[in-house]
Amino acid sequence: MTHREPAHVLLSARGLTKSYGGPPVVDRVDFDLGERAFTTLLGPSGCGKTTILRLIGGFERPSAGRILLDGRPIDADPPERRPVNTVFQSYALFPHMNVFDNVAFSLTLRSGTGDIAAKVARALDAVHMGEFTNRFPNELSGGQQQRVAVARAMVAEPRLLLLDEPLSALDRKMRAHLQVELKDLQRRLGIAFVYVTHDQEEAFALSDIIMVMNAGRIVQAGAPQEIYRRPASTFVADFIGGASLVSGHILSATADRAIIRTALGTFEAPARPAFTQGEPAVLVLRPESLAPGRVGEAVPATVRHVTYAGQDFTVEAEAHGVVLRFAAQEAPEPGATVPLAVLGHKAFVTAA
Amino acid sequence: MPDSRQILALPVVLLLLVGAILPLTILVVISFWSVDFDAFELVPGFGLASWREILGNPTYPYLIGKAVLTGGVTTSLTALAGYPLALSLLRLPKRWKSVALVVLLTPLYTGEIVRIYAWRLVLGTDGLVNSLLMGLHLVDAPLKFLLFSPFTTALALFYDELPFMTLALWIALERLDMRLVEAARDLGARPLPAFIRVTLPLTSTGLCAGALAVFALSAGDMQTPNFLGGPSGATALASIDNFFGTAFDWPTASALALTLLLTLIVAAALLAAGILRLGGRPARVAR
């Protein structure tokens, strides 16, 4: 990320709100998207992330607030007048056109687009679909359709490409493969991507910036490491990375560290925001913040479930009424009591 | 061994045989007979007099051509009006859709003769439209072309057949994935090009169904031109009716009926083929 030049703001949302009569689906959202940045909207289903994409694409009109492109409001512009293209979740390939005609669609609508065939060929080659020009969408696999959808959107040379859970319908292996391809493509094209997903692994793998959403609001925005290491709320901590949350209260705090007393004991850990003494707070324990078998300040924990996860085992254990998840090299017996050390420097204290 | 399931096709075969092939065969046979007008009897035989009359006298090809034209015009008008109407019905909230469906079909419950007399009340010299136009001083004398003209026939047929077209298009549009239209807009198509290149081809089967129904109903309508068309209201069907009835010339009636039927079938087939071509090359079946 460090090689990236300071990004010019391409698109901004200010107080963006959408409601369909009931409670807002998107609620006073603000963000800036940098040129060339890969931004991901991450959140559970129904959090409003797809609605934000549709607002940017021009398929929905905001109930309140504005969207600005290069500082100019574009809310009155219909989809066809926005330099933005979408890769739809269902791909939305035109079933009555073959691959070539699908990709050429945007070029045939404008005059002076030059050599259409050459542009289509280049776009299809970029997604490794050059040999499929005569196929119809129903003759392609899900992964192939996804590639054609990307080619069709990018051949229009958008300033911003919107992708609505483009990989969710694919199997795990294909998904991982296409993640790499998408990221690679984004780097080569040098255009901004906004990617919607509910899969945090996918978000981590692809994004420069992740915006975590809940109930219509962006609850945290930042680089993936930032989101993982310093979750701004228990929602983010819980949604990202299978954390164990232990509530407690602050004994003492500095600007970015805190000492918290919990049912498991008293720990010193990085913290945000700046806490005051006696304030309730939550200790976020990632699997790597817990080390089984350590002697010393270990907590005795009763093993509940053991799941084989390939390179190690995921263990769910209970200590002082708190459920803790951690990784172990060898599988403990369910019901057994294991000593478990809490590594304060790998934990985080966030607001309750 | 004969497949026992083949027996299930028997009712359809019987229906076709008794309901279509047999009557048509009778028509074909009678068209070669002659009439003894002194005895008022049909004389079996093989003569070409009736066919010579139908194909030789320019009146009948003209009437048949008029039927095709009437069908074509009505089909085009209903399609042009049906799409906007069906698209607006599509956007109704779910509970209003059933209400809209009933409203859409209401004219069909009233019966053709009732509608015809209603048109007379609306379009006549002292009718609603002329009274209104005169009252507003938009015209000095009643507009004569409103009633008993080709315009009246076209208007009444358009009104009568619009529900069939709208219904067929509505069903087709309900099955259309609206994201495809959004995708077209997203890729730079303004509303009309998006309609022409995506909505129209992908609803072409619905349009075809609607067009075939409207074409058959309007090309084969006798009452509306007869009672509303005035001097222009002559139809091939009225001639057939006359030949079979008053004139007692069954051979000529049969020849005219067969010619009309064959022409309309060919026209309808061409119409259907043309519409289905809008849908583009059919995709080959997936591997």
XYZ file of C-alpha atoms in Angstrom:
639
model
C 0.000 0.000 0.000
C 2.897 2.346 0.661
C 3.766 2.705 -3.026
C 0.313 4.148 -3.676
C 0.333 7.859 -4.395
C -1.847 10.094 -2.243
C -5.259 9.506 -3.738
C -7.395 12.170 -5.312
C -10.993 11.884 -4.106
C -13.092 10.447 -6.918
C -16.472 10.027 -5.336
C -17.936 11.235 -2.054
C -21.160 10.633 -0.196
C -22.475 13.237 2.198
C -25.331 12.410 4.547
C -26.463 9.759 2.084
C -29.822 8.346 3.188
C -32.293 5.975 1.571
C -35.568 4.835 3.021
C -38.539 3.103 1.439
C -41.080 4.514 3.846
C -39.908 2.560 6.868
C -36.684 2.954 8.828
C -33.791 4.077 6.623
C -31.941 1.316 4.791
C -28.983 3.646 4.397
C -28.708 6.145 7.214
C -26.692 9.377 6.920
C -23.610 7.791 5.423
C -20.449 9.766 4.611
C -17.427 8.455 2.746
C -14.787 9.380 0.204
C -13.541 6.979 -2.436
C -10.036 7.530 -3.718
C -9.052 7.198 -7.335
C -7.529 3.758 -7.998
C -8.584 2.448 -4.558
C -10.177 -0.937 -3.955
C -12.886 -0.225 -1.409
C -15.085 -2.901 0.100
C -18.462 -2.474 1.746
C -18.572 -5.296 4.249
C -21.551 -6.204 6.379
C -24.254 -8.739 7.128
C -27.140 -9.128 4.680
C -29.650 -6.321 4.938
C -27.122 -3.806 6.257
C -27.617 -1.493 3.279
C -24.395 -2.188 1.398
C -26.085 -3.157 -1.869
C -28.365 -0.115 -1.595
C -25.288 2.127 -1.424
C -24.014 0.474 -4.590
C -27.363 1.048 -6.290
C -27.341 4.674 -5.196
C -23.881 5.159 -6.709
C -24.952 3.339 -9.875
C -28.006 5.557 -10.218
C -30.646 2.820 -9.868
C -32.006 4.419 -6.715
C -32.438 8.062 -5.814
C -31.263 9.106 -2.349
C -33.993 10.150 0.101
C -31.548 12.670 1.520
C -27.900 13.548 1.133
C -25.719 13.767 -1.933
C -23.269 11.848 -4.067
C -20.477 13.872 -5.652
C -18.178 12.815 -8.464
C -15.104 15.001 -8.799
C -16.931 17.356 -6.452
C -19.966 17.624 -8.747
C -23.359 16.313 -7.540
C -24.579 13.463 -9.754
C -27.839 12.599 -7.989
C -29.968 13.830 -10.904
C -28.008 11.803 -13.459
C -29.611 8.584 -14.724
C -27.402 5.451 -14.760
C -26.438 5.882 -18.421
C -24.910 9.274 -17.766
C -22.677 8.190 -14.886
C -19.084 7.119 -15.615
C -19.760 4.134 -13.401
C -20.420 0.527 -14.360
C -21.752 -2.363 -12.365
C -21.008 -6.061 -12.181
C -24.300 -7.426 -10.910
C -24.596 -10.207 -8.373
C -26.495 -12.389 -10.853
C -24.169 -11.089 -13.639
C -27.262 -9.902 -15.597
C -25.763 -10.982 -18.912
C -28.205 -10.480 -21.788
C -29.433 -14.024 -22.468
C -30.360 -13.288 -26.088
C -26.882 -12.081 -27.013
C -23.677 -14.023 -27.321
C -20.552 -13.119 -25.371
C -19.282 -10.760 -28.054
C -22.556 -8.822 -28.283
C -22.829 -8.646 -24.505
C -19.380 -7.101 -24.182
C -19.851 -4.849 -27.213
C -23.176 -3.520 -25.910
C -21.905 -0.280 -24.389
C -19.655 0.412 -27.388
C -22.475 0.057 -29.917
C -24.506 2.717 -28.099
C -21.974 5.461 -28.628
C -20.513 6.868 -31.765
C -16.800 7.299 -32.185
C -15.853 4.348 -30.046
C -13.288 3.194 -32.583
C -12.642 -0.422 -33.369
C -15.319 -2.250 -31.412
C -14.076 -5.727 -32.278
C -10.562 -4.926 -31.094
C -11.796 -3.431 -27.840
C -14.064 -6.390 -27.144
C -11.230 -8.799 -27.900
C -8.899 -6.930 -25.553
C -11.471 -6.920 -22.746
C -12.206 -10.616 -23.171
C -8.499 -11.464 -23.287
C -8.015 -9.568 -20.031
C -10.434 -11.940 -18.334
C -9.200 -15.012 -20.252
C -12.436 -15.407 -22.198
C -11.088 -14.630 -25.664
C -12.166 -17.984 -27.093
C -15.784 -17.767 -26.027
C -17.094 -14.901 -28.174
C -19.779 -16.987 -29.883
C -21.118 -18.662 -26.774
C -24.398 -17.658 -25.187
C -24.577 -16.953 -21.435
C -26.473 -20.184 -20.701
C -23.578 -22.119 -22.238
C -21.083 -20.724 -19.741
C -20.212 -21.788 -16.207
C -20.777 -19.393 -13.315
C -17.130 -18.371 -13.245
C -17.095 -17.746 -16.995
C -20.266 -15.659 -16.782
C -18.694 -13.638 -14.006
C -15.650 -12.941 -16.182
C -17.821 -11.847 -19.100
C -19.766 -9.544 -16.772
C -16.495 -7.934 -15.666
C -15.334 -7.570 -19.275
C -18.675 -6.057 -20.285
C -18.489 -3.495 -17.473
C -14.850 -2.527 -17.956
C -14.975 -2.185 -21.751
C -17.099 0.926 -21.152
C -14.018 2.422 -19.465
C -15.736 3.531 -16.261
C -14.045 5.746 -13.687
C -15.493 3.506 -11.019
C -16.446 -0.157 -11.188
C -19.110 -1.403 -8.789
C -19.181 -5.105 -7.937
C -22.160 -6.535 -6.062
C -21.078 -9.795 -4.411
C -19.740 -10.963 -7.775
C -18.254 -14.179 -6.426
C -20.946 -15.278 -3.998
C -22.500 -17.813 -6.371
C -19.220 -19.616 -7.065
C -17.537 -22.502 -5.328
C -14.685 -21.859 -2.938
C -11.836 -22.729 -5.271
C -13.182 -20.658 -8.161
C -13.813 -17.804 -5.738
C -10.231 -17.772 -4.505
C -8.976 -17.921 -8.080
C -11.157 -15.053 -9.266
C -10.261 -12.946 -6.218
C -6.667 -12.946 -7.379
C -7.737 -12.150 -10.934
C -9.974 -9.275 -9.868
C -7.306 -7.717 -7.695
C -4.797 -8.099 -10.489
C -7.190 -6.571 -12.998
C -7.903 -3.619 -10.730
C -4.170 -2.904 -10.410
C -3.647 -3.097 -14.167
C -6.667 -0.952 -15.044
C -5.841 1.542 -12.334
C -9.503 2.378 -11.728
C -11.435 2.501 -8.489
C -13.423 -0.580 -7.465
C -16.232 -0.631 -4.947
C -16.874 -4.165 -3.886
C -19.799 -5.416 -1.835
C -19.483 -8.597 0.177
C -20.522 -10.206 3.436
C -17.423 -12.402 3.406
C -14.716 -10.894 5.594
C -11.989 -13.135 4.190
C -12.794 -11.858 0.709
C -12.762 -8.284 1.985
C -9.340 -8.787 3.588
C -7.919 -10.432 0.490
C -8.946 -7.669 -1.898
C -9.340 -4.327 -0.203
C -7.263 -1.227 0.306
C -10.076 0.161 2.441
C -12.876 -1.734 4.159
C -16.041 0.019 5.240
C -17.868 -2.128 7.764
C -21.621 -1.569 7.720
C -24.371 -2.358 10.163
C -28.047 -1.338 10.077
C -27.579 1.259 7.350
C -24.529 2.939 8.841
C -20.804 2.687 8.264
C -19.535 1.666 11.674
C -15.842 1.617 10.806
C -13.712 2.429 7.772
C -10.042 1.704 7.437
C -7.318 -0.557 6.101
C -7.939 -4.294 6.649
C -5.227 -4.564 9.338
C -6.706 -1.595 11.141
C -10.189 -3.107 11.088
C -8.874 -6.424 12.356
C -6.498 -5.186 15.008
C -8.423 -2.206 16.274
C -12.156 -2.844 15.873
C -14.103 0.310 16.728
C -17.013 -1.523 18.319
C -18.092 -4.927 19.559
C -20.111 -5.305 16.349
C -16.992 -4.965 14.204
C -14.982 -7.182 16.524
C -17.680 -9.829 16.446
C -18.319 -9.652 12.701
C -14.650 -9.769 11.771
C -12.554 -12.771 12.539
C -14.482 -14.784 15.092
C -13.424 -12.908 18.201
C -14.307 -13.807 21.778
C -15.763 -10.807 23.563
C -15.243 -10.446 27.313
C -16.932 -7.545 29.063
C -15.328 -5.761 31.971
C -14.482 -2.304 33.208
C -11.498 -0.023 32.973
C -9.139 0.192 35.903
C -6.858 2.778 34.320
C -6.168 4.064 30.836
C -3.834 6.166 28.722
C -4.536 7.562 25.225
C -4.094 4.213 23.470
C -3.785 1.588 26.208
C -6.016 0.417 29.009
C -6.034 -1.956 31.941
C -9.319 -3.843 32.046
C -10.726 -6.105 34.754
C -12.833 -9.001 33.483
C -14.149 -12.312 34.785
C -11.009 -13.917 33.345
C -8.629 -11.587 35.196
C -7.035 -8.215 34.728
C -5.229 -7.440 31.463
C -3.364 -4.584 29.855
C -4.050 -4.175 26.130
C -4.106 -1.593 23.319
C -7.338 0.380 23.501
C -9.486 2.830 21.638
C -11.151 5.243 22.220
C -9.436 6.846 25.237
C -11.223 5.396 28.220
C -11.833 6.864 31.662
C -11.482 4.937 34.890
C -14.473 2.769 35.832
C -16.000 2.881 32.339
C -17.477 -0.403 31.047
C -15.520 -1.831 28.106
C -15.025 -5.041 26.161
C -11.859 -7.074 25.774
C -11.597 -8.457 22.227
C -9.753 -11.773 22.095
C -8.760 -13.118 18.695
C -7.766 -16.780 18.383
C -4.132 -15.581 18.389
C -4.644 -13.678 21.659
C -5.189 -16.991 23.425
C -2.404 -19.511 23.913
C -3.268 -22.983 25.225
C -0.994 -24.818 27.612
C 0.947 -21.823 28.839
C 1.729 -21.897 32.522
C 1.836 -18.741 34.573
C -1.214 -16.521 34.396
C -3.309 -19.164 32.671
C -7.081 -19.421 33.037
C -8.525 -22.942 33.409
C -11.001 -23.460 30.580
C -13.389 -26.368 29.917
C -13.343 -27.659 26.354
C -16.818 -27.655 24.712
C -16.304 -28.221 20.994
C -13.370 -29.163 18.810
C -13.499 -28.561 15.025
C -10.849 -29.813 12.653
C -9.726 -26.868 10.515
C -6.956 -28.356 8.392
C -3.646 -27.027 9.659
C -4.942 -26.965 13.253
C -8.022 -27.416 15.421
C -10.494 -24.708 16.359
C -11.401 -25.147 20.014
C -14.323 -23.595 21.807
C -13.865 -23.578 25.570
C -15.619 -21.961 28.500
C -13.977 -20.161 31.405
C -15.874 -18.227 34.068
C -18.996 -18.214 31.923
C -17.145 -16.750 28.914
C -16.891 -18.675 25.629
C -13.378 -18.495 24.148
C -12.259 -19.626 20.690
C -8.653 -20.489 19.971
C -6.460 -22.626 17.751
C -4.657 -25.725 18.993
C -2.116 -28.011 17.318
C -3.514 -31.080 19.034
C -7.163 -31.764 19.716
C -8.109 -31.690 23.409
C -10.875 -33.998 24.640
C -14.277 -32.302 25.005
C -14.940 -31.871 28.721
C -11.233 -31.656 29.593
C -9.860 -28.617 31.403
C -6.981 -26.850 29.669
C -4.881 -23.939 30.913
C -5.282 -20.942 28.621
C -3.059 -17.861 28.674
C -4.509 -14.512 27.597
C -1.919 -12.481 25.690
C -2.846 -8.891 26.497
C -0.577 -7.365 23.845
C -2.409 -9.321 21.122
C -5.840 -8.343 22.458
C -7.731 -5.085 22.128
C -10.073 -3.056 24.308
C -13.063 -1.508 22.612
C -16.187 0.354 23.685
C -18.950 -1.725 25.219
C -44.471 -52.747 -28.835
C -46.730 -49.693 -29.159
C -46.263 -47.211 -26.337
C -49.357 -47.267 -24.154
C -48.881 -43.548 -23.498
C -49.707 -42.868 -27.136
C -53.321 -43.504 -26.252
C -53.259 -40.304 -24.218
C -52.990 -38.339 -27.460
C -56.292 -39.791 -28.628
C -58.574 -37.006 -27.283
C -56.466 -34.350 -29.027
C -56.417 -36.318 -32.257
C -60.196 -36.807 -32.084
C -60.765 -33.133 -31.302
C -58.641 -32.040 -34.244
C -60.302 -34.525 -36.508
C -63.899 -33.693 -35.555
C -63.381 -30.007 -34.761
C -61.076 -28.836 -37.546
C -60.127 -31.310 -40.237
C -63.611 -32.685 -40.858
C -65.393 -29.293 -41.211
C -62.592 -27.979 -43.398
C -62.820 -31.030 -45.605
C -66.557 -30.472 -45.950
C -65.890 -26.838 -46.944
C -63.356 -27.935 -49.540
C -65.778 -30.466 -51.001
C -68.728 -28.028 -51.097
C -66.604 -25.327 -52.720
C -66.492 -27.479 -55.874
C -70.239 -28.100 -55.931
C -72.827 -25.939 -57.653
C -76.311 -24.662 -56.786
C -79.532 -25.305 -58.656
C -81.259 -22.011 -57.931
C -84.546 -23.186 -59.431
C -84.831 -26.098 -57.083
C -82.841 -24.365 -54.298
C -80.605 -27.397 -54.012
C -76.897 -28.009 -53.738
C -75.645 -30.102 -56.649
C -72.639 -32.277 -55.832
C -69.936 -32.354 -58.494
C -66.617 -30.873 -59.414
C -66.776 -27.362 -60.836
C -64.508 -24.384 -60.514
C -67.173 -21.694 -60.871
C -67.085 -20.558 -57.237
C -63.276 -20.412 -57.172
C -63.268 -18.436 -60.419
C -65.711 -15.976 -58.829
C -63.667 -15.530 -55.638
C -60.248 -15.215 -57.260
C -61.453 -13.439 -60.401
C -63.700 -10.766 -58.920
C -61.435 -8.054 -57.398
C -63.978 -7.427 -54.614
C -62.998 -10.538 -52.698
C -59.211 -10.179 -52.734
C -59.865 -6.574 -51.673
C -62.035 -7.655 -48.736
C -59.502 -10.291 -47.719
C -56.695 -7.737 -47.957
C -58.763 -5.411 -45.796
C -59.091 -8.121 -43.146
C -55.305 -8.538 -43.098
C -54.829 -4.756 -42.924
C -57.375 -4.420 -40.107
C -55.612 -7.157 -38.185
C -52.201 -5.609 -38.784
C -53.243 -2.099 -37.786
C -55.048 -3.262 -34.659
C -52.101 -5.436 -33.669
C -49.635 -2.567 -34.124
C -51.778 -0.075 -32.204
C -52.412 -2.427 -29.305
C -48.707 -3.289 -29.113
C -47.735 0.393 -29.079
C -50.227 1.142 -26.308
C -49.895 -2.202 -24.556
C -46.205 -1.893 -23.643
C -46.481 1.392 -21.711
C -49.662 0.125 -20.077
C -48.139 -3.231 -19.090
C -44.962 -1.535 -17.852
C -46.998 0.703 -15.557
C -49.026 -2.267 -14.310
C -45.741 -3.966 -13.511
C -44.814 -1.209 -11.072
C -48.065 -1.452 -9.109
C -47.846 -2.706 -5.527
C -48.791 -6.370 -5.349
C -52.248 -5.954 -3.808
C -53.263 -3.450 -6.510
C -52.322 -5.826 -9.300
C -55.391 -8.027 -8.906
C -57.587 -4.921 -8.933
C -55.854 -3.745 -12.103
C -56.378 -7.148 -13.687
C -60.148 -6.991 -13.067
C -60.327 -3.415 -14.373
C -58.312 -4.385 -17.432
C -60.691 -7.216 -18.291
C -63.946 -5.381 -17.452
C -64.682 -4.320 -21.074
C -64.608 -7.979 -22.070
C -67.527 -8.793 -19.780
C -69.894 -6.346 -21.453
C -70.295 -8.051 -24.824
C -69.554 -6.704 -28.256
C -73.013 -5.348 -29.169
C -73.246 -3.372 -25.920
C -69.849 -1.825 -26.591
C -70.837 -0.989 -30.160
C -73.908 0.931 -29.030
C -71.858 2.631 -26.353
C -69.466 3.850 -29.055
C -72.416 5.240 -30.995
C -73.436 7.229 -27.924
C -69.945 8.519 -27.415
C -68.984 9.284 -31.024
C -72.299 10.149 -32.701
C -73.267 13.564 -34.050
C -74.981 14.395 -30.742
C -72.587 12.171 -28.838
C -70.405 12.858 -25.849
C -67.273 13.841 -27.774
C -68.987 16.158 -30.242
C -71.112 17.797 -27.525
C -67.981 18.400 -25.521
C -66.041 19.822 -28.470
C -68.973 22.031 -29.474
C -69.561 23.134 -25.890
C -65.942 24.184 -25.599
C -66.251 25.916 -28.987
C -63.352 23.897 -30.338
C -65.378 22.958 -33.419
C -68.293 24.683 -35.133
C -70.030 21.620 -36.549
C -70.049 18.035 -35.224
C -67.100 15.969 -36.465
C -68.539 13.468 -38.930
C -65.564 11.150 -39.193
C -65.929 10.088 -35.577
C -68.702 7.633 -36.333
C -69.267 5.290 -39.292
C -65.771 5.608 -40.705
C -62.618 3.466 -40.852
C -61.436 5.560 -37.896
C -64.344 4.311 -35.784
C -63.653 0.691 -36.690
C -59.968 1.066 -35.867
C -60.713 2.796 -32.566
C -63.321 0.264 -31.445
C -61.180 -2.727 -32.412
C -58.168 -1.167 -30.673
C -60.265 -0.723 -27.535
C -61.703 -4.237 -27.728
C -58.391 -6.033 -28.244
C -56.134 -3.925 -26.029
C -56.793 -6.079 -22.920
C -55.556 -9.210 -24.704
C -52.347 -7.563 -25.812
C -51.764 -5.888 -22.438
C -52.342 -9.129 -20.586
C -49.873 -11.049 -22.752
C -47.220 -8.327 -22.436
C -47.805 -7.950 -18.705
C -47.196 -11.665 -18.118
C -44.051 -11.542 -20.267
C -42.755 -8.477 -18.441
C -43.395 -10.031 -15.036
C -41.070 -12.839 -16.083
C -38.383 -10.454 -17.328
C -35.433 -9.978 -14.971
C -35.476 -6.205 -14.460
C -31.778 -6.268 -13.629
C -31.172 -6.872 -17.330
C -32.810 -3.545 -18.091
C -30.795 -1.930 -15.308
C -27.663 -3.460 -16.801
C -28.510 -1.940 -20.191
C -28.979 1.481 -18.591
C -25.796 1.000 -16.601
C -23.916 0.315 -19.822
C -25.062 3.600 -21.293
C -28.415 2.895 -22.933
C -31.058 5.574 -22.584
C -34.587 4.295 -21.809
C -35.725 3.801 -25.421
C -32.607 1.975 -26.683
C -32.677 -0.154 -23.521
C -36.283 -1.050 -24.321
C -35.579 -1.846 -27.957
C -32.447 -3.894 -27.339
C -33.328 -5.691 -24.124
C -36.988 -5.470 -23.066
C -38.495 -6.002 -26.529
C -36.418 -9.051 -27.565
C -36.814 -10.686 -24.158
C -40.598 -10.250 -24.173
C -40.999 -11.173 -27.832
C -42.769 -14.445 -27.028
C -45.379 -12.508 -25.026
C -45.703 -9.968 -27.830
C -46.119 -12.842 -30.273
C -48.882 -14.438 -28.194
C -50.670 -11.103 -27.818
C -50.245 -10.268 -31.493
C -51.643 -13.611 -32.667
C -54.685 -13.246 -30.410
C -55.317 -9.626 -31.406
C -54.727 -10.343 -35.101
C -57.155 -13.254 -35.157
C -59.812 -11.406 -33.162
C -59.649 -8.170 -35.158
C -59.129 -9.609 -38.659
C -61.979 -11.983 -37.953
C -64.377 -9.413 -36.516
C -67.592 -8.722 -38.386
C -69.860 -6.810 -35.995
C -67.607 -3.853 -35.249
C -66.960 -2.835 -38.899
C -70.548 -3.701 -39.768
C -72.162 -1.514 -37.096
C -69.531 1.193 -36.693
C -67.719 1.357 -40.034
C -70.612 2.790 -42.028
C -69.991 2.621 -45.804
C -66.485 1.281 -45.103
C -67.832 -1.542 -42.971
C -67.926 -4.277 -45.619
C -66.001 -7.361 -44.619
C -65.213 -10.712 -46.161
C -67.028 -12.263 -43.233
C -70.220 -10.350 -43.969
C -69.995 -11.630 -47.561
C -69.571 -15.178 -46.342
C -72.535 -14.702 -44.041
C -74.545 -13.385 -46.994
C -73.543 -16.239 -49.317
C -74.374 -18.908 -46.764
C -77.628 -17.211 -45.775
C -79.676 -15.032 -48.074
C -77.876 -15.881 -51.310
C -77.903 -19.631 -50.692
C -74.620 -19.920 -52.533
C -72.725 -22.356 -50.321
C -70.002 -23.175 -52.862
C -68.960 -19.520 -53.199
C -69.231 -19.065 -49.407
C -66.971 -22.083 -48.921
C -64.397 -20.890 -51.439
C -64.325 -17.417 -49.882
C -64.091 -18.824 -46.355
C -61.204 -21.103 -47.336
C -59.332 -18.310 -49.124
C -59.780 -15.959 -46.180
C -58.679 -18.628 -43.728
C -55.588 -19.540 -45.694
C -54.583 -15.885 -46.164
C -55.027 -15.096 -42.475
C -53.024 -18.162 -41.458
C -50.161 -17.164 -43.751
C -50.303 -13.547 -42.532
C -50.380 -14.629 -38.893
C -47.460 -16.990 -39.450
C -45.408 -14.220 -41.075
C -46.342 -11.874 -38.236
C -45.308 -14.420 -35.613
C -42.059 -15.232 -37.387
C -41.234 -11.526 -37.666
C -41.869 -10.899 -33.985
C -39.940 -13.948 -32.839
C -36.950 -12.800 -34.884
C -36.749 -9.836 -32.503
C -35.724 -12.305 -29.829
C -32.492 -12.945 -31.692
C -30.928 -16.249 -32.480
C -32.230 -18.839 -30.075
C -29.464 -19.951 -27.744
C -28.312 -23.467 -28.239
C -29.122 -25.797 -25.405
C -26.427 -25.792 -22.731
C -24.014 -28.671 -22.805
